[in-house]
Amino acid sequence: AVVSTQSTGTHDYMKFGKCDVLKSHGVPESYDISSSCLKTELPAIVVFEDGKPAARIKQTNNGKQYLMSYVNLKRDLLLQEFYEKAVQKSKTIKSEKKKKK
């Protein structure tokens, strides 16, 4: 798969990346996203947790156009909850490392 995190950025607790669906044959379909230019599913956003898809938004959901705004994405993808879990997981890992020293 062609995945890039260079231009989209990283965060202390979360990583953001993008996948070029035209160059990543089979990857979009494995996440139920059509890469056909005739479909209106792109852009699509998939949130992964522990390497598995946990939430997703497509440009068209159930035949209705989705407005991809910051507020809608934060709400519908539960981004605050994912962030809080990632912070807690990071703190737990750091605490365990300190105990081992």
XYZ file of N, CA, C and O in Angstrom:
404
model
N 0.837 -1.181 0.000
C 0.000 0.000 0.000
C 0.883 1.246 0.000
O 1.936 1.252 0.618
N 0.430 2.263 -0.645
C 1.145 3.528 -0.668
C 0.524 4.408 0.402
O -0.556 4.949 0.235
N 1.184 4.496 1.522
C 0.679 5.293 2.638
C 1.713 6.342 2.971
O 2.895 6.052 3.045
N 1.254 7.552 3.189
C 2.161 8.651 3.489
C 1.715 9.355 4.755
O 0.546 9.632 4.929
N 2.662 9.622 5.646
C 2.358 10.456 6.807
C 3.131 11.759 6.725
O 2.990 12.610 7.577
N 3.949 11.908 5.689
C 4.772 13.112 5.565
C 3.948 14.383 5.510
O 4.152 15.284 6.287
N 3.019 14.464 4.580
C 2.320 15.723 4.357
C 1.122 15.911 5.280
O 0.588 16.993 5.374
N 0.694 14.852 5.967
C -0.482 14.989 6.798
C -0.162 15.164 8.265
O -0.959 15.681 9.007
N 0.995 14.705 8.705
C 1.451 15.019 10.046
C 1.282 13.916 11.065
O 0.654 12.907 10.829
N 1.891 14.154 12.218
C 1.786 13.237 13.338
C 1.507 14.051 14.589
O 1.637 15.265 14.607
N 1.146 13.370 15.625
C 0.850 13.983 16.902
C 1.510 13.101 17.942
O 1.839 11.953 17.664
N 1.712 13.606 19.145
C 2.356 12.807 20.176
C 1.657 11.462 20.395
O 2.296 10.471 20.678
N 0.351 11.426 20.260
C -0.409 10.229 20.593
C -1.126 9.601 19.401
O -1.663 8.519 19.516
N -1.167 10.298 18.282
C -1.897 9.808 17.122
C -1.078 10.075 15.862
O -0.290 11.005 15.824
N -1.294 9.270 14.825
C -0.639 9.480 13.545
C -1.716 9.705 12.488
O -2.798 9.121 12.565
N -1.408 10.540 11.526
C -2.335 10.826 10.444
C -1.637 10.513 9.130
O -0.482 10.859 8.937
N -2.336 9.842 8.247
C -1.740 9.496 6.963
C -2.779 9.490 5.874
O -3.957 9.716 6.120
N -2.322 9.237 4.674
C -3.241 9.159 3.549
C -2.788 8.041 2.631
O -1.623 7.650 2.631
N -3.719 7.534 1.874
C -3.454 6.431 0.966
C -3.943 6.836 -0.412
O -5.103 7.244 -0.570
N -3.084 6.750 -1.404
C -3.476 7.039 -2.784
C -4.186 5.811 -3.331
O -3.555 4.792 -3.634
N -5.509 5.882 -3.448
C -6.295 4.717 -3.841
C -6.019 4.273 -5.270
O -6.258 3.122 -5.615
N -5.521 5.152 -6.095
C -5.219 4.774 -7.474
C -3.918 3.984 -7.574
O -3.718 3.217 -8.513
N -3.021 4.151 -6.616
C -1.746 3.443 -6.614
C -1.735 2.256 -5.655
O -0.793 1.481 -5.649
N -2.742 2.134 -4.841
C -2.779 1.098 -3.807
C -3.852 0.071 -4.139
O -4.873 -0.024 -3.464
N -3.617 -0.696 -5.160
C -4.611 -1.654 -5.633
C -4.988 -2.651 -4.538
O -4.132 -3.233 -3.900
N -6.285 -2.785 -4.320
C -6.797 -3.727 -3.333
C -6.974 -3.151 -1.949
O -7.790 -3.650 -1.180
N -6.216 -2.124 -1.611
C -6.306 -1.562 -0.259
C -7.667 -0.908 -0.010
O -8.324 -1.216 0.985
N -8.136 -0.016 -0.891
C -9.445 0.606 -0.629
C -10.567 -0.427 -0.511
O -11.400 -0.338 0.397
N -10.556 -1.404 -1.396
C -11.612 -2.414 -1.388
C -11.602 -3.220 -0.094
O -12.645 -3.637 0.401
N -10.424 -3.422 0.485
C -10.355 -4.183 1.731
C -10.993 -3.426 2.896
O -11.284 -4.014 3.930
N -11.205 -2.130 2.709
C -11.887 -1.327 3.727
C -13.243 -0.833 3.242
O -13.775 0.148 3.748
N -13.795 -1.525 2.234
C -15.122 -1.233 1.695
C -15.217 0.190 1.136
O -16.182 0.902 1.356
N -14.161 0.599 0.415
C -14.142 1.906 -0.240
C -13.863 1.670 -1.717
O -12.871 1.037 -2.066
N -14.715 2.173 -2.566
C -14.514 2.007 -3.997
C -13.528 3.051 -4.497
O -13.628 4.227 -4.163
N -12.579 2.617 -5.312
C -11.607 3.554 -5.878
C -12.028 4.017 -7.270
O -11.294 4.728 -7.938
N -13.209 3.638 -7.693
C -13.707 4.022 -9.018
C -13.985 5.521 -9.067
O -14.573 6.088 -8.149
N -13.571 6.150 -10.161
C -13.835 7.584 -10.314
C -15.315 7.845 -10.578
O -15.767 8.982 -10.516
N -16.079 6.806 -10.851
C -17.514 6.965 -11.085
C -18.309 6.990 -9.786
O -19.461 7.370 -9.768
N -17.692 6.585 -8.696
C -18.359 6.575 -7.393
C -18.009 7.853 -6.644
O -17.008 8.489 -6.900
N -18.850 8.199 -5.696
C -18.615 9.426 -4.923
C -18.250 9.108 -3.476
O -18.640 9.818 -2.567
N -17.493 8.030 -3.269
C -17.109 7.655 -1.908
C -15.858 8.368 -1.429
O -15.502 8.289 -0.269
N -15.178 9.022 -2.334
C -13.938 9.691 -1.962
C -14.168 11.181 -1.772
O -14.932 11.768 -2.516
N -13.581 11.822 -0.811
C -12.649 11.205 0.114
C -13.368 10.331 1.134
O -14.552 10.532 1.406
N -12.641 9.400 1.667
C -13.125 8.552 2.752
C -12.098 8.624 3.871
O -10.901 8.707 3.618
N -12.571 8.614 5.084
C -11.680 8.685 6.240
C -11.933 7.461 7.110
O -13.077 7.165 7.453
N -10.855 6.754 7.425
C -10.939 5.575 8.278
C -10.048 5.817 9.487
O -8.887 6.190 9.340
N -10.591 5.623 10.659
C -9.837 5.748 11.901
C -9.468 4.336 12.347
O -10.336 3.464 12.422
N -8.186 4.124 12.598
C -7.704 2.821 13.048
C -7.361 2.890 14.528
O -6.818 3.876 15.005
N -7.664 1.809 15.204
C -7.270 1.677 16.604
C -6.635 0.302 16.755
O -7.253 -0.704 16.384
N -5.413 0.261 17.244
C -4.660 -0.986 17.365
C -4.577 -1.726 16.036
O -4.688 -2.947 15.972
N -4.419 -0.976 14.948
C -4.233 -1.566 13.628
C -5.493 -2.034 12.927
O -5.430 -2.589 11.840
N -6.656 -1.802 13.533
C -7.920 -2.252 12.937
C -8.850 -1.067 12.729
O -8.881 -0.148 13.557
N -9.642 -1.077 11.648
C -10.590 0.022 11.431
C -11.583 0.109 12.589
O -12.163 -0.890 12.993
N -11.743 1.301 13.134
C -12.639 1.496 14.271
C -13.789 2.450 13.943
O -14.841 2.393 14.574
N -13.593 3.327 12.979
C -14.648 4.269 12.570
C -14.345 4.701 11.137
O -13.197 4.702 10.712
N -15.402 5.068 10.396
C -15.196 5.493 9.007
C -16.285 6.463 8.568
O -17.398 6.427 9.062
N -15.893 7.311 7.637
C -16.811 8.250 6.994
C -16.472 8.248 5.510
O -15.301 8.331 5.141
N -17.491 8.157 4.671
C -17.302 8.271 3.222
C -17.987 9.545 2.764
O -18.912 10.028 3.417
N -17.567 10.063 1.618
C -18.180 11.274 1.066
C -19.686 11.091 0.903
O -20.460 11.993 1.136
N -20.099 9.901 0.501
C -21.531 9.608 0.377
C -21.848 8.436 1.283
O -21.290 7.361 1.122
N -22.694 8.652 2.253
C -23.130 7.595 3.158
C -24.619 7.377 2.976
O -25.403 8.318 3.097
N -24.999 6.155 2.672
C -26.414 5.806 2.475
C -27.080 6.704 1.443
O -28.228 7.102 1.595
N -26.340 7.044 0.389
C -26.900 7.847 -0.694
C -26.984 9.332 -0.420
O -27.413 10.108 -1.257
N -26.573 9.766 0.763
C -26.627 11.192 1.115
C -25.222 11.768 1.140
O -24.281 11.136 1.613
N -25.091 12.983 0.638
C -23.818 13.685 0.631
C -23.424 14.037 2.066
O -24.250 14.495 2.851
N -22.175 13.821 2.435
C -21.685 14.110 3.774
C -20.860 15.387 3.751
O -19.950 15.524 2.935
N -21.161 16.299 4.630
C -20.403 17.546 4.733
C -19.186 17.303 5.621
O -19.315 17.098 6.822
N -18.002 17.277 4.998
C -16.773 17.000 5.743
C -16.241 18.275 6.373
O -15.317 18.903 5.867
N -16.820 18.640 7.488
C -16.335 19.795 8.242
C -15.624 19.289 9.493
O -15.807 18.136 9.914
N -14.821 20.132 10.093
C -14.100 19.758 11.315
C -15.072 19.286 12.395
O -14.863 18.249 13.022
N -16.133 20.030 12.599
C -17.105 19.702 13.642
C -17.756 18.345 13.376
O -17.852 17.506 14.265
N -18.194 18.119 12.134
C -18.841 16.850 11.795
C -17.889 15.664 11.951
O -18.261 14.618 12.487
N -16.659 15.821 11.448
C -15.699 14.726 11.536
C -15.329 14.417 12.982
O -15.259 13.255 13.382
N -15.105 15.450 13.767
C -14.760 15.248 15.177
C -15.893 14.509 15.894
O -15.644 13.575 16.656
N -17.117 14.898 15.609
C -18.284 14.281 16.245
C -18.513 12.856 15.736
O -18.605 11.920 16.518
N -18.558 12.679 14.433
C -18.974 11.401 13.852
C -17.888 10.332 13.898
O -18.196 9.144 13.883
N -16.636 10.733 13.949
C -15.548 9.767 14.056
C -15.088 9.570 15.498
O -14.144 8.832 15.757
N -15.732 10.262 16.419
C -15.403 10.155 17.847
C -13.925 10.460 18.103
O -13.256 9.790 18.883
N -13.409 11.485 17.421
C -11.985 11.786 17.500
C -11.520 12.146 18.900
O -10.418 11.781 19.304
N -12.341 12.849 19.674
C -11.949 13.205 21.040
C -11.759 11.960 21.887
O -10.790 11.843 22.642
N -12.665 10.994 21.732
C -12.564 9.757 22.497
C -11.319 8.961 22.104
O -10.618 8.428 22.961
N -11.032 8.887 20.792
C -9.824 8.190 20.342
C -8.577 8.880 20.890
O -7.632 8.223 21.314
N -8.575 10.204 20.883
C -7.434 10.961 21.404
C -7.228 10.665 22.889
O -6.110 10.391 23.333
N -8.305 10.712 23.656
C -8.199 10.474 25.095
C -7.696 9.063 25.395
O -6.888 8.866 26.302
N -8.167 8.074 24.633
C -7.676 6.705 24.812
C -6.190 6.603 24.477
O -5.441 5.921 25.166
N -5.771 7.287 23.409
C -4.362 7.253 23.004
C -3.476 7.895 24.064
O -2.392 7.389 24.366
N -3.923 8.998 24.641
C -3.164 9.663 25.707
C -3.035 8.730 26.906
O -1.940 8.565 27.463
N -4.136 8.113 27.290
C -4.112 7.204 28.442
C -3.197 6.013 28.180
O -2.414 5.605 29.043
N -3.252 5.462 26.979
C -2.404 4.326 26.627
C -0.933 4.726 26.682
O -0.095 3.976 27.191
N -0.611 5.919 26.205
C 0.758 6.411 26.232
C 1.244 6.583 27.668
O 2.376 6.219 27.996
N 0.402 7.112 28.527
C 0.778 7.290 29.932
C 1.017 5.946 30.606
O 1.950 5.797 31.401
N 0.192 4.960 30.290
C 0.355 3.624 30.864
C 1.676 3.008 30.437
O 2.396 2.434 31.246
N 2.008 3.144 29.158
C 3.268 2.599 28.636
C 4.456 3.268 29.307
O 5.405 2.603 29.726
N 4.414 4.604 29.453
C 5.516 5.328 30.108
C 5.658 4.909 31.567
O 6.764 4.745 32.077
N 4.529 4.711 32.240
C 4.557 4.309 33.638
C 5.160 2.906 33.793
O 5.951 2.665 34.699
N 4.809 2.003 32.876
C 5.348 0.643 32.923
C 6.851 0.644 32.662
O 7.587 -0.139 33.270
N 7.299 1.514 31.762
C 8.741 1.599 31.474
C 9.502 2.101 32.687
O 10.592 1.630 32.984
N 8.923 3.061 33.430
C 9.580 3.593 34.622
C 9.687 2.513 35.704
O 10.666 2.420 36.425
N 8.641 1.675 35.817
C 8.645 0.615 36.821
C 9.715 -0.416 36.540
O 10.289 -1.001 37.456
N 9.993 -0.652 35.265
C 11.005 -1.653 34.886
C 12.413 -1.176 35.165
O 13.321 -1.986 35.325
N 12.616 0.122 35.247
C 13.969 0.682 35.497
C 14.308 0.547 36.920
O 14.534 0.254 37.806
